[in-house]
CSV table of N, CA and C in Angstrom, one decimal:
chain,number,residue,atom,x,y,z
A,127,UNK,N,33.8,-64.1,-4.5
A,127,UNK,CA,34.3,-64.0,-5.8
A,127,UNK,C,33.1,-64.0,-6.8
A,128,UNK,N,33.1,-63.1,-7.7
A,128,UNK,CA,32.0,-63.0,-8.6
A,128,UNK,C,32.3,-63.7,-9.9
A,129,UNK,N,31.3,-64.3,-10.5
A,129,UNK,CA,31.6,-65.0,-11.8
A,129,UNK,C,32.0,-64.0,-12.9
A,130,UNK,N,32.7,-64.5,-13.8
A,130,UNK,CA,33.1,-63.6,-14.9
A,130,UNK,C,31.9,-63.2,-15.8
A,131,UNK,N,32.0,-62.1,-16.5
A,131,UNK,CA,30.9,-61.7,-17.3
A,131,UNK,C,30.6,-62.7,-18.4
A,132,UNK,N,31.6,-63.4,-18.9
A,132,UNK,CA,31.4,-64.5,-19.9
A,132,UNK,C,30.6,-65.6,-19.4
A,133,UNK,N,30.8,-66.0,-18.1
A,133,UNK,CA,30.0,-67.1,-17.5
A,133,UNK,C,28.6,-66.7,-17.3
A,134,UNK,N,28.4,-65.4,-16.8
A,134,UNK,CA,27.1,-64.9,-16.6
A,134,UNK,C,26.3,-64.8,-17.9
A,135,UNK,N,27.0,-64.3,-19.0
A,135,UNK,CA,26.3,-64.2,-20.3
A,135,UNK,C,25.9,-65.6,-20.8
A,136,UNK,N,26.8,-66.6,-20.6
A,136,UNK,CA,26.5,-67.9,-21.0
A,136,UNK,C,25.3,-68.5,-20.3
A,137,UNK,N,25.3,-68.3,-19.0
A,137,UNK,CA,24.1,-68.8,-18.2
A,137,UNK,C,22.8,-68.1,-18.6
A,138,UNK,N,22.9,-66.8,-18.9
A,138,UNK,CA,21.8,-66.1,-19.4
A,138,UNK,C,21.3,-66.6,-20.7
A,139,UNK,N,22.2,-66.8,-21.6
A,139,UNK,CA,21.9,-67.3,-22.9
A,139,UNK,C,21.2,-68.7,-22.9
A,140,UNK,N,21.8,-69.6,-22.0
A,140,UNK,CA,21.2,-70.9,-21.9
A,140,UNK,C,20.0,-71.0,-20.9
A,141,UNK,N,19.7,-69.9,-20.3
A,141,UNK,CA,18.6,-69.8,-19.4
A,141,UNK,C,18.7,-70.9,-18.3
A,142,UNK,N,19.8,-70.9,-17.5
A,142,UNK,CA,20.0,-71.8,-16.5
A,142,UNK,C,20.3,-71.1,-15.2
A,143,UNK,N,20.2,-71.8,-14.1
A,143,UNK,CA,20.5,-71.3,-12.7
A,143,UNK,C,19.6,-70.2,-12.3
A,144,UNK,N,20.2,-69.2,-11.7
A,144,UNK,CA,19.5,-68.0,-11.1
A,144,UNK,C,18.8,-67.2,-12.2
A,145,UNK,N,19.3,-67.1,-13.4
A,145,UNK,CA,18.6,-66.4,-14.5
A,145,UNK,C,17.3,-67.0,-14.8
A,146,UNK,N,17.2,-68.3,-14.8
A,146,UNK,CA,16.0,-69.0,-15.1
A,146,UNK,C,15.0,-68.8,-14.0
A,147,UNK,N,15.4,-68.9,-12.8
A,147,UNK,CA,14.5,-68.6,-11.6
A,147,UNK,C,14.0,-67.2,-11.6
A,148,UNK,N,14.9,-66.2,-12.0
A,148,UNK,CA,14.5,-64.8,-12.0
A,148,UNK,C,13.5,-64.6,-13.0
A,149,UNK,N,13.7,-65.1,-14.2
A,149,UNK,CA,12.7,-65.0,-15.3
A,149,UNK,C,11.3,-65.5,-14.9
A,150,UNK,N,11.4,-66.7,-14.3
A,150,UNK,CA,10.1,-67.3,-13.8
A,150,UNK,C,9.4,-66.5,-12.8
A,151,UNK,N,10.2,-66.0,-11.8
A,151,UNK,CA,9.6,-65.1,-10.8
A,151,UNK,C,9.0,-63.8,-11.3
A,152,UNK,N,9.7,-63.2,-12.3
A,152,UNK,CA,9.2,-62.0,-12.9
A,152,UNK,C,8.0,-62.3,-13.7
A,153,UNK,N,7.9,-63.4,-14.3
A,153,UNK,CA,6.7,-63.8,-15.0
A,153,UNK,C,5.5,-64.0,-14.1
A,154,UNK,N,5.8,-64.6,-13.0
A,154,UNK,CA,4.7,-64.8,-12.0
A,154,UNK,C,4.2,-63.5,-11.5
A,155,UNK,N,5.1,-62.6,-11.1
A,155,UNK,CA,4.6,-61.3,-10.6
A,155,UNK,C,3.9,-60.5,-11.7
A,156,UNK,N,4.4,-60.5,-12.9
A,156,UNK,CA,3.7,-59.9,-14.0
A,156,UNK,C,2.3,-60.4,-14.2
A,157,UNK,N,2.2,-61.7,-14.2
A,157,UNK,CA,0.9,-62.4,-14.4
A,157,UNK,C,-0.1,-62.0,-13.3
A,158,UNK,N,0.4,-62.0,-12.1
A,158,UNK,CA,-0.5,-61.7,-11.0
A,158,UNK,C,-1.0,-60.3,-11.1
A,159,UNK,N,-0.1,-59.3,-11.3
A,159,UNK,CA,-0.5,-57.9,-11.4
A,159,UNK,C,-1.4,-57.7,-12.6
A,160,UNK,N,-1.1,-58.3,-13.8
A,160,UNK,CA,-2.0,-58.2,-14.9
A,160,UNK,C,-3.4,-58.8,-14.7
A,161,UNK,N,-3.4,-59.9,-13.9
A,161,UNK,CA,-4.7,-60.5,-13.6
A,161,UNK,C,-5.5,-59.6,-12.7
A,162,UNK,N,-4.9,-59.0,-11.7
A,162,UNK,CA,-5.6,-58.1,-10.8
A,162,UNK,C,-6.1,-56.9,-11.5
A,163,UNK,N,-5.3,-56.3,-12.3
A,163,UNK,CA,-5.7,-55.1,-13.0
A,163,UNK,C,-6.8,-55.4,-14.0
A,164,UNK,N,-6.7,-56.6,-14.7
A,164,UNK,CA,-7.7,-57.0,-15.6
A,164,UNK,C,-9.1,-57.2,-14.9
A,165,UNK,N,-9.1,-57.8,-13.8
A,165,UNK,CA,-10.3,-58.0,-13.0
A,165,UNK,C,-10.9,-56.7,-12.6
A,166,UNK,N,-10.0,-55.8,-12.1
A,166,UNK,CA,-10.5,-54.5,-11.7
A,166,UNK,C,-11.1,-53.7,-12.8
A,167,UNK,N,-10.4,-53.7,-14.0
A,167,UNK,CA,-11.0,-53.0,-15.2
A,167,UNK,C,-12.3,-53.5,-15.6
A,168,UNK,N,-12.5,-54.8,-15.5
A,168,UNK,CA,-13.8,-55.4,-15.9
A,168,UNK,C,-14.8,-55.0,-14.9
A,169,UNK,N,-14.5,-55.0,-13.6
A,169,UNK,CA,-15.4,-54.6,-12.5
A,169,UNK,C,-15.8,-53.1,-12.7
A,170,UNK,N,-14.8,-52.3,-13.0
A,170,UNK,CA,-15.1,-50.9,-13.1
A,170,UNK,C,-15.9,-50.6,-14.4
A,171,UNK,N,-15.8,-51.5,-15.4
A,171,UNK,CA,-16.6,-51.3,-16.6
A,171,UNK,C,-18.0,-51.7,-16.5
A,172,UNK,N,-18.3,-52.7,-15.6
A,172,UNK,CA,-19.6,-53.2,-15.4
A,172,UNK,C,-20.4,-52.6,-14.3
A,173,UNK,N,-19.8,-51.9,-13.4
A,173,UNK,CA,-20.5,-51.3,-12.3
A,173,UNK,C,-20.2,-49.8,-12.2
A,174,UNK,N,-21.2,-49.0,-11.8
A,174,UNK,CA,-20.9,-47.6,-11.6
A,174,UNK,C,-20.2,-47.3,-10.3
A,175,UNK,N,-20.4,-48.2,-9.3
A,175,UNK,CA,-19.7,-48.0,-8.0
A,175,UNK,C,-18.2,-48.2,-8.2
A,176,UNK,N,-17.8,-49.0,-9.2
A,176,UNK,CA,-16.4,-49.2,-9.4
A,176,UNK,C,-15.7,-48.0,-9.8
A,177,UNK,N,-16.3,-47.1,-10.4
A,177,UNK,CA,-15.7,-45.8,-10.8
A,177,UNK,C,-15.5,-44.9,-9.6
A,178,UNK,N,-16.2,-45.1,-8.5
A,178,UNK,CA,-16.1,-44.2,-7.4
A,178,UNK,C,-15.2,-44.7,-6.3
A,179,UNK,N,-14.5,-45.7,-6.5
A,179,UNK,CA,-13.6,-46.3,-5.5
A,179,UNK,C,-12.5,-45.3,-5.3
A,180,UNK,N,-12.0,-45.2,-4.1
A,180,UNK,CA,-10.9,-44.3,-3.8
A,180,UNK,C,-9.6,-45.0,-3.4
A,181,UNK,N,-9.6,-46.3,-3.6
A,181,UNK,CA,-8.3,-47.0,-3.3
A,181,UNK,C,-7.3,-46.6,-4.3
A,182,UNK,N,-6.0,-46.9,-4.0
A,182,UNK,CA,-4.9,-46.4,-4.8
A,182,UNK,C,-4.9,-47.0,-6.2
A,183,UNK,N,-5.2,-48.3,-6.3
A,183,UNK,CA,-5.3,-49.0,-7.6
A,183,UNK,C,-6.3,-48.3,-8.5
A,184,UNK,N,-7.5,-48.1,-8.0
A,184,UNK,CA,-8.6,-47.5,-8.8
A,184,UNK,C,-8.2,-46.1,-9.2
A,185,UNK,N,-7.6,-45.4,-8.3
A,185,UNK,CA,-7.1,-44.0,-8.7
A,185,UNK,C,-6.1,-44.0,-9.9
A,186,UNK,N,-5.1,-45.0,-9.8
A,186,UNK,CA,-4.2,-45.1,-10.9
A,186,UNK,C,-4.9,-45.5,-12.2
A,187,UNK,N,-5.8,-46.4,-12.1
A,187,UNK,CA,-6.5,-46.9,-13.3
A,187,UNK,C,-7.4,-45.9,-13.9
A,188,UNK,N,-7.9,-44.9,-13.2
A,188,UNK,CA,-8.7,-43.9,-13.8
A,188,UNK,C,-7.9,-43.0,-14.8
A,189,UNK,N,-6.6,-42.9,-14.5
A,189,UNK,CA,-5.7,-42.0,-15.3
A,189,UNK,C,-4.8,-42.7,-16.2
A,190,UNK,N,-4.5,-44.0,-16.0
A,190,UNK,CA,-3.6,-44.7,-16.8
A,190,UNK,C,-4.3,-45.8,-17.6
A,191,UNK,N,-4.3,-45.7,-19.0
A,191,UNK,CA,-4.9,-46.7,-19.8
A,191,UNK,C,-4.0,-47.9,-20.2
A,192,UNK,N,-2.7,-47.6,-20.3
A,192,UNK,CA,-1.8,-48.6,-20.7
A,192,UNK,C,-1.5,-49.6,-19.6
A,193,UNK,N,-2.0,-50.9,-19.8
A,193,UNK,CA,-1.9,-51.9,-18.7
A,193,UNK,C,-0.4,-52.2,-18.4
A,194,UNK,N,0.5,-52.2,-19.3
A,194,UNK,CA,1.9,-52.5,-19.1
A,194,UNK,C,2.5,-51.4,-18.2
A,195,UNK,N,2.2,-50.2,-18.6
A,195,UNK,CA,2.7,-49.1,-17.8
A,195,UNK,C,2.2,-49.1,-16.4
A,196,UNK,N,0.9,-49.4,-16.2
A,196,UNK,CA,0.3,-49.5,-14.9
A,196,UNK,C,0.9,-50.7,-14.1
A,197,UNK,N,1.2,-51.8,-14.8
A,197,UNK,CA,1.9,-52.9,-14.2
A,197,UNK,C,3.2,-52.5,-13.6
A,198,UNK,N,4.0,-51.7,-14.4
A,198,UNK,CA,5.3,-51.3,-13.9
A,198,UNK,C,5.2,-50.3,-12.7
A,199,UNK,N,4.2,-49.5,-12.7
A,199,UNK,CA,4.0,-48.6,-11.6
A,199,UNK,C,3.6,-49.4,-10.3
A,200,UNK,N,2.8,-50.4,-10.5
A,200,UNK,CA,2.4,-51.2,-9.3
A,200,UNK,C,3.5,-52.0,-8.8
A,201,UNK,N,4.3,-52.6,-9.7
A,201,UNK,CA,5.5,-53.4,-9.2
A,201,UNK,C,6.5,-52.4,-8.5
A,202,UNK,N,6.7,-51.3,-9.1
A,202,UNK,CA,7.7,-50.3,-8.4
A,202,UNK,C,7.2,-49.9,-7.1
A,203,UNK,N,5.9,-49.7,-7.0
A,203,UNK,CA,5.3,-49.3,-5.7
A,203,UNK,C,5.4,-50.4,-4.7
A,204,UNK,N,5.1,-51.6,-5.1
A,204,UNK,CA,5.3,-52.8,-4.2
A,204,UNK,C,6.7,-53.0,-3.7
A,205,UNK,N,7.7,-52.8,-4.7
A,205,UNK,CA,9.1,-52.9,-4.4
A,205,UNK,C,9.5,-51.9,-3.3
A,206,UNK,N,9.0,-50.7,-3.5
A,206,UNK,CA,9.3,-49.6,-2.5
A,206,UNK,C,8.8,-50.0,-1.1
A,207,UNK,N,7.5,-50.5,-1.1
A,207,UNK,CA,7.0,-50.8,0.2
A,207,UNK,C,7.7,-52.0,0.8
A,208,UNK,N,8.0,-53.0,0.1
A,208,UNK,CA,8.7,-54.2,0.6
A,208,UNK,C,10.1,-53.9,1.1
A,209,UNK,N,10.8,-53.0,0.4
A,209,UNK,CA,12.2,-52.7,0.8
A,209,UNK,C,12.1,-51.8,2.1
A,210,UNK,N,11.1,-51.0,2.3
A,210,UNK,CA,11.0,-50.2,3.5
A,210,UNK,C,10.6,-51.1,4.7
A,211,UNK,N,9.7,-52.1,4.4
A,211,UNK,CA,9.4,-53.0,5.5
A,211,UNK,C,10.6,-53.8,5.9
A,212,UNK,N,11.3,-54.3,4.9
A,212,UNK,CA,12.5,-55.1,5.2
A,212,UNK,C,13.5,-54.3,6.0
A,213,UNK,N,13.7,-53.0,5.7
A,213,UNK,CA,14.6,-52.1,6.4
A,213,UNK,C,14.1,-51.9,7.8
A,214,UNK,N,12.8,-51.6,8.0
A,214,UNK,CA,12.3,-51.3,9.3
A,214,UNK,C,12.3,-52.6,10.1
A,215,UNK,N,12.0,-53.7,9.5
A,215,UNK,CA,12.1,-55.0,10.2
A,215,UNK,C,13.5,-55.4,10.7
A,216,UNK,N,14.5,-55.1,9.8
A,216,UNK,CA,15.8,-55.3,10.2
A,216,UNK,C,16.3,-54.5,11.4
A,217,UNK,N,15.8,-53.2,11.4
A,217,UNK,CA,16.1,-52.3,12.6
A,217,UNK,C,15.5,-52.9,13.8
A,218,UNK,N,14.2,-53.4,13.7
A,218,UNK,CA,13.6,-53.9,14.9
A,218,UNK,C,14.3,-55.1,15.4
A,219,UNK,N,14.8,-56.0,14.5
A,219,UNK,CA,15.5,-57.2,15.0
A,219,UNK,C,16.9,-56.9,15.6
A,220,UNK,N,17.5,-55.8,15.3
A,220,UNK,CA,18.8,-55.5,15.7
A,220,UNK,C,18.9,-54.9,17.1
A,221,UNK,N,17.7,-54.8,17.8
A,221,UNK,CA,17.7,-54.2,19.1
A,221,UNK,C,18.3,-55.1,20.1
């Protein structure tokens, strides 16, 4: 049985239960990704070898200046990887 929209909206407004946990988790992920991209941008700005890196993050960062947009791309990429790992892992366990 799913909660009514009124109860869900009230919980969201009061920031309790799962909505509070979800906001906190999103905040943690956002902070981690922004910290990683900030560190990489500083490294790329101070070294010439940082510009020649061929890893995926460096490639994205060469073309995307907006950190929030970059954060969204990284999170979407990670979500895709994690969901495929979960699906493949579930298939392996069902043998």
